Amino acid sequence: MPSTVAAIVAPSATDRLTVSTIERRDVGPHDVLIDIRWAGICHSDIHTIKGDWGPQQYPLTVGHEIAGVVAEVGSEVTKHRVGDRVGVGCLVNSCGECANCTAGSEQYCLNGAIGTYGAKDVDGTITQGGYSTSVVVTEDFVLRLPEEIPFEKAAPLLCAGITTYSPLRHWNAGPGTRVAVVGLGGLGHMAVKLAHAMGAEVTVLTRTLAKKDDAIALGADRAFATNDPETFRELRGAFDLIINTVSAPIDVDAHLKLLALDGTLVNVGAPAEPLSLHVGTLIGGRRSFAGSNIGGIAETQEMLDFCAEHGISPEVEIVSASEVNEAWDRVLASDVRYRFVIDASTIAG
Ligand code: NAP
Ligand code: ZN
């Protein structure tokens, strides 16, 4: 018998979120039942509910930054024990057999990885996310949360953390690399902390200088305003790697011109609208325009361990279930410093 659990639910693309209930499946032999304690709010949750990336099946519970405690394990589970502090990110399953899965890149599963919400699960139901009091996940997609990471700050690492860690590692951010982070929100502030910890020189490109002091405090060496045309003249050719975290379209050509020879602009921001660029901007500096999607499971564990080792955790503002609509409004207004985290104990059934 599936269990009915309390959750924050979006009734439609436009209705306000409301507390209701959802169903969770029985704990199977390879499953872990997690009591959710903390759930991060990602801009992707909002894009999804608004239908920015395509139609959804409502009502839907979103949330793919989950931190909780193992409450029950299936008979075959070996990786997690009752009482462990664990996390779940954007993925809850994948085929496990294709070339990408076997290479540890489950997020690029050739048969379609199963997202934590809004995806068709193996039993045909639609997955429901972390704005809830519990979740059942197959053990391979459950991460271990190191003790060094404060529990209430751990959840955003499961998406904002890994989504920025993965491209920084893939494009070899480190000592001697000049990294720019575009947009200082949930992902952007993690990109700054991680790139700084990896030893890169970090520049923040933000619309105005309102967050300049924050950028420096987070570990950036400098910050520039993208609403000032002078920024694009002064920084021409200045970066090896640019991580674009902006949730809306940017002027791609203008940002590409900030790359040095062979530099790469990696898009992790995922606006609803298509982006355009002039191929000449790529050709003119052997530049690359790339994208990156979250990270694999092993890489997510590596990121968590890296954060524990380097004392890195996100800046969070804790909200209760009754404040989630307001928190979404504030994310849309870029009034987030720098990730909202829902206290799941406030989600009453
Ligand atoms: P967020 O907290 O809202 O941050 C986005 C930042 O973008 C804002 O803080 C703001 O920075 C800037 N921005 C917002 N609107 C803008 C506009 N109209 N023009 C220019 N800049 C603007 O969002 P997030 O949770 O970090 O997510 C960022 C994006 O990444 C979203 O599109 C999300 O869906 C996507 N995402 C992708 C992945 C992936 O795997 N690729 C994973 C998670 C999220 P400033 O105020 O500093 O300018
Ligand atoms: Zn996310």
XYZ file of C-alpha atoms and ligand atoms in Angstrom:
398
model
C 0.000 0.000 0.000
C 1.517 3.342 -0.973
C 1.564 5.868 1.849
C -0.044 9.265 1.787
C 2.331 12.000 2.921
C 2.135 15.767 3.357
C 3.541 17.871 0.540
C 3.519 21.331 -0.993
C 1.675 20.941 -4.268
C 1.298 23.075 -7.392
C -2.314 22.605 -8.534
C -1.595 24.088 -11.995
C 0.916 26.244 -13.876
C -0.549 29.426 -12.432
C -2.169 28.642 -9.054
C -0.315 29.392 -5.841
C 1.337 26.437 -4.129
C -0.704 24.797 -1.405
C -0.171 22.180 1.303
C -1.840 18.902 0.409
C -0.881 15.229 0.196
C 0.867 12.954 -2.309
C 1.455 9.213 -2.538
C 4.802 7.507 -1.962
C 5.404 3.944 -3.073
C 6.104 1.041 -0.724
C 9.714 0.530 0.263
C 10.997 -2.100 -2.186
C 14.035 -4.347 -1.584
C 16.464 -1.738 -2.983
C 14.646 1.340 -1.687
C 15.388 3.799 1.083
C 12.608 5.696 2.874
C 13.857 9.162 3.804
C 12.287 11.514 6.360
C 12.820 14.830 4.606
C 14.093 17.572 6.914
C 15.191 20.255 4.454
C 14.256 21.000 0.838
C 15.989 23.647 -1.267
C 14.150 25.898 -3.716
C 15.761 25.871 -7.176
C 14.757 28.193 -9.991
C 14.169 25.006 -12.024
C 11.229 24.213 -9.720
C 9.622 27.460 -10.852
C 10.482 26.995 -14.551
C 8.933 23.524 -14.386
C 5.666 24.551 -12.753
C 5.284 27.560 -15.048
C 5.652 25.199 -18.028
C 8.769 26.987 -19.288
C 10.283 23.674 -20.392
C 7.105 21.989 -21.603
C 3.734 20.841 -20.309
C 3.477 19.128 -16.922
C 1.031 16.809 -15.272
C -0.604 18.671 -12.351
C -0.941 18.576 -9.417
C 2.827 18.343 -9.067
C 5.206 18.555 -6.126
C 8.629 19.871 -7.077
C 11.949 20.053 -5.199
C 15.188 18.306 -6.108
C 17.439 19.470 -3.303
C 16.589 17.065 -0.507
C 18.300 16.471 2.840
C 16.888 14.013 5.334
C 17.345 11.009 7.571
C 16.949 7.368 6.562
C 13.802 6.036 8.240
C 13.607 2.573 6.682
C 15.643 0.458 4.263
C 14.617 -2.381 1.954
C 15.848 -5.918 2.561
C 18.626 -5.725 -0.079
C 19.930 -2.251 0.784
C 23.627 -2.182 1.651
C 24.689 1.451 1.185
C 22.542 3.232 3.782
C 21.339 2.543 7.312
C 18.437 3.801 9.376
C 19.463 7.087 11.006
C 21.986 8.107 8.299
C 21.924 11.697 7.066
C 21.363 11.502 3.330
C 20.591 13.615 0.298
C 18.749 13.255 -2.996
C 19.277 15.526 -5.973
C 17.698 15.834 -9.407
C 17.793 12.141 -10.319
C 16.059 9.150 -8.754
C 16.903 6.501 -11.342
C 18.418 5.760 -14.757
C 18.849 2.681 -16.963
C 22.239 1.841 -15.428
C 23.286 0.054 -18.608
C 23.911 2.570 -21.382
C 27.352 3.971 -22.176
C 26.707 7.176 -20.220
C 25.305 5.448 -17.138
C 28.161 2.963 -17.014
C 30.584 5.897 -17.320
C 29.003 7.492 -14.238
C 27.123 10.167 -16.186
C 23.611 9.065 -15.245
C 22.326 12.577 -15.917
C 22.975 11.913 -19.601
C 21.356 8.434 -19.582
C 20.693 7.492 -23.206
C 17.421 5.860 -22.220
C 16.290 8.843 -20.191
C 17.243 9.345 -16.570
C 14.273 9.641 -14.203
C 14.052 13.088 -12.674
C 13.079 13.577 -9.033
C 9.818 15.235 -10.080
C 7.585 15.410 -13.104
C 9.108 12.310 -14.697
C 7.578 8.938 -15.515
C 8.784 6.454 -12.918
C 9.414 2.743 -13.594
C 5.923 1.938 -12.243
C 4.288 4.468 -14.592
C 3.498 7.041 -11.913
C 4.791 10.621 -12.132
C 7.643 11.296 -9.715
C 6.955 13.845 -6.971
C 9.720 15.985 -5.512
C 11.146 17.072 -2.220
C 8.732 19.772 -0.952
C 7.361 16.991 1.175
C 7.866 15.123 4.430
C 9.217 11.867 3.014
C 10.403 10.205 -0.174
C 11.246 6.675 -1.337
C 14.330 6.405 -3.559
C 16.355 3.473 -4.869
C 19.554 3.295 -2.825
C 21.998 3.991 -5.673
C 20.559 7.505 -6.081
C 20.819 8.389 -2.397
C 23.910 10.373 -1.362
C 25.764 10.347 1.926
C 25.831 13.771 3.641
C 29.157 14.330 5.403
C 28.848 15.384 9.069
C 30.926 18.521 8.437
C 28.150 20.066 6.317
C 25.485 21.764 8.475
C 22.294 19.788 7.921
C 20.057 22.780 7.091
C 22.558 23.950 4.476
C 23.183 20.630 2.771
C 20.145 20.435 0.488
C 21.173 23.099 -2.075
C 24.402 21.233 -2.745
C 22.337 18.466 -4.362
C 21.477 20.713 -7.325
C 23.102 24.161 -7.122
C 26.316 22.584 -5.822
C 26.714 19.761 -8.305
C 25.487 21.792 -11.297
C 28.344 24.233 -10.844
C 30.948 21.742 -9.556
C 30.600 19.487 -12.602
C 31.468 22.039 -15.335
C 34.198 23.598 -13.174
C 35.826 20.172 -12.935
C 35.123 19.197 -16.540
C 36.750 22.386 -17.866
C 39.597 22.126 -15.347
C 39.057 25.199 -13.198
C 42.024 25.542 -10.873
C 45.149 27.556 -10.159
C 45.970 29.685 -13.176
C 42.467 29.596 -14.680
C 40.405 32.732 -14.952
C 36.772 31.895 -14.272
C 33.803 34.241 -14.619
C 30.440 33.465 -13.056
C 27.457 35.190 -14.649
C 24.474 35.789 -12.326
C 24.803 35.720 -8.550
C 21.857 33.617 -7.420
C 21.621 30.073 -6.053
C 23.860 28.446 -8.654
C 26.077 31.490 -9.101
C 27.018 31.820 -5.456
C 27.941 28.118 -5.313
C 30.012 28.497 -8.493
C 31.959 31.309 -6.816
C 32.631 29.327 -3.651
C 33.630 26.171 -5.529
C 35.812 27.849 -8.169
C 37.580 29.812 -5.427
C 38.180 26.616 -3.419
C 39.575 24.947 -6.549
C 42.148 27.747 -6.743
C 40.815 29.620 -9.780
C 40.749 33.395 -10.097
C 37.052 34.259 -9.884
C 35.170 37.203 -11.364
C 31.441 37.753 -10.836
C 29.399 39.299 -13.629
C 26.146 40.541 -12.137
C 23.632 43.031 -13.500
C 24.387 45.800 -11.014
C 27.034 46.213 -8.337
C 24.430 45.782 -5.558
C 25.879 42.364 -4.672
C 29.556 43.297 -5.165
C 30.454 43.056 -1.463
C 28.651 39.720 -1.223
C 30.548 38.452 -4.271
C 33.884 39.278 -2.656
C 32.792 37.759 0.677
C 31.801 34.554 -1.154
C 35.310 34.261 -2.576
C 35.320 36.276 -5.798
C 38.388 38.337 -6.601
C 36.292 41.022 -8.296
C 32.835 41.810 -9.601
C 31.589 43.794 -12.593
C 28.167 45.024 -13.650
C 26.793 43.631 -16.903
C 24.429 46.601 -17.264
C 27.519 48.783 -17.776
C 28.753 48.567 -21.396
C 32.244 49.461 -20.188
C 32.438 46.011 -18.495
C 32.350 44.314 -21.887
C 35.130 46.545 -23.228
C 37.350 46.226 -20.167
C 37.053 42.438 -19.849
C 37.405 41.511 -23.521
C 39.403 38.244 -23.778
C 39.791 38.050 -19.987
C 38.508 34.548 -19.167
C 39.313 30.910 -19.813
C 35.946 29.703 -18.577
C 32.610 31.446 -18.093
C 29.796 29.721 -16.210
C 26.466 31.318 -17.120
C 23.871 30.686 -14.413
C 21.307 33.244 -15.578
C 17.698 32.059 -15.680
C 16.821 34.436 -18.552
C 18.356 34.955 -22.014
C 21.684 36.804 -22.102
C 23.566 38.465 -24.967
C 25.636 35.402 -25.854
C 27.956 37.156 -28.317
C 28.841 39.872 -25.830
C 29.739 37.254 -23.222
C 31.649 35.042 -25.702
C 33.885 37.990 -26.509
C 35.030 37.965 -22.882
C 36.736 34.614 -23.545
C 40.423 34.280 -24.280
C 41.581 32.043 -27.150
C 40.165 28.513 -26.690
C 37.923 29.662 -23.870
C 34.523 28.124 -23.139
C 31.219 29.668 -22.156
C 29.208 26.983 -20.354
C 25.502 27.499 -20.029
C 23.898 25.992 -16.967
C 21.131 28.592 -16.812
C 18.142 27.184 -18.657
C 15.755 29.945 -19.761
C 12.510 29.125 -21.535
C 13.556 31.104 -24.601
C 16.169 29.992 -27.168
C 19.536 31.764 -27.180
C 21.204 32.943 -30.377
C 24.769 33.734 -31.312
C 26.843 34.639 -34.335
C 29.089 31.765 -35.365
C 31.718 34.353 -36.233
C 32.128 35.058 -32.526
C 33.121 31.422 -31.970
C 35.327 31.271 -35.052
C 37.043 34.546 -34.226
C 38.656 33.199 -31.061
C 38.355 29.390 -31.364
C 35.788 29.787 -28.614
C 33.304 27.152 -27.448
C 29.708 27.517 -26.372
C 28.695 24.568 -24.200
C 26.028 23.319 -21.830
C 26.157 21.167 -18.725
C 23.456 19.293 -16.836
C 23.765 18.667 -13.059
C 26.263 15.806 -12.439
C 26.453 12.040 -12.059
C 25.869 10.261 -8.768
C 29.534 9.479 -8.013
C 30.485 13.027 -8.962
C 27.767 14.375 -6.653
C 29.257 12.380 -3.768
C 32.700 13.703 -4.743
C 31.295 17.267 -4.643
C 29.764 16.691 -1.181
C 33.069 15.339 0.108
C 34.912 18.288 -1.492
C 32.552 20.714 0.280
C 33.093 18.919 3.594
C 36.847 19.025 3.145
C 36.913 22.708 2.197
C 34.266 23.881 4.657
C 31.923 24.951 1.869
C 28.168 25.276 2.272
C 25.587 27.533 0.678
C 24.207 30.739 2.170
C 20.623 29.872 3.009
C 17.440 31.504 4.230
C 15.129 29.039 5.978
C 11.422 29.336 5.179
C 8.337 27.532 6.422
C 5.702 25.905 4.206
C 3.486 28.983 4.521
C 6.276 31.188 3.124
C 7.061 29.197 -0.012
C 4.917 31.250 -2.422
C 6.609 34.403 -1.198
C 10.007 32.726 -1.552
C 9.195 31.865 -5.182
C 8.228 35.498 -5.826
C 11.524 36.563 -4.346
C 13.489 34.098 -6.507
C 11.754 35.523 -9.580
C 12.694 39.022 -8.412
C 16.352 37.896 -7.854
C 15.821 38.747 -4.198
C 17.481 35.620 -2.863
C 20.604 35.560 -0.652
C 21.359 32.960 -1.868
C 19.141 29.883 -1.555
C 15.811 29.342 0.137
C 15.492 26.109 2.095
C 12.129 24.822 3.309
C 11.963 23.447 6.852
C 10.041 20.265 6.029
C 8.787 19.956 9.618
C 6.432 22.857 8.817
C 4.658 20.914 6.039
C 1.638 19.620 7.911
C -0.646 17.095 6.264
P 18.419 32.184 -9.268
O 18.783 31.912 -7.855
O 17.147 32.878 -9.584
O 19.657 32.956 -9.939
C 19.631 33.421 -11.255
C 20.436 34.711 -11.351
O 20.387 35.134 -12.703
C 19.866 35.874 -10.553
O 20.307 35.905 -9.235
C 20.378 37.065 -11.333
O 21.705 37.380 -10.957
C 20.403 36.559 -12.754
N 19.217 36.985 -13.512
C 17.921 36.707 -13.250
N 17.105 37.254 -14.162
C 17.896 37.879 -15.033
C 17.644 38.620 -16.216
N 16.405 38.835 -16.670
N 18.721 39.109 -16.880
C 19.965 38.903 -16.425
N 20.249 38.214 -15.290
C 19.232 37.720 -14.623
O 18.328 30.813 -10.067
P 19.147 29.439 -9.865
O 18.353 28.534 -9.019
O 20.545 29.756 -9.550
O 19.055 28.837 -11.332
C 19.631 29.544 -12.422
C 19.282 28.893 -13.742
O 19.952 27.626 -13.820
C 17.802 28.580 -13.925
O 17.455 28.784 -15.285
C 17.718 27.104 -13.577
O 16.626 26.451 -14.140
C 18.999 26.620 -14.166
N 19.481 25.340 -13.623
C 20.138 24.523 -14.484
C 20.668 23.336 -14.016
C 21.452 22.468 -14.949
O 21.676 21.302 -14.628
N 21.943 22.975 -16.050
C 20.512 22.986 -12.693
C 19.853 23.857 -11.828
C 19.354 25.046 -12.307
P 22.201 38.900 -10.780
O 21.141 39.575 -9.924
O 23.511 38.723 -10.082
O 22.326 39.518 -12.117
Zn 17.856 22.634 -9.447
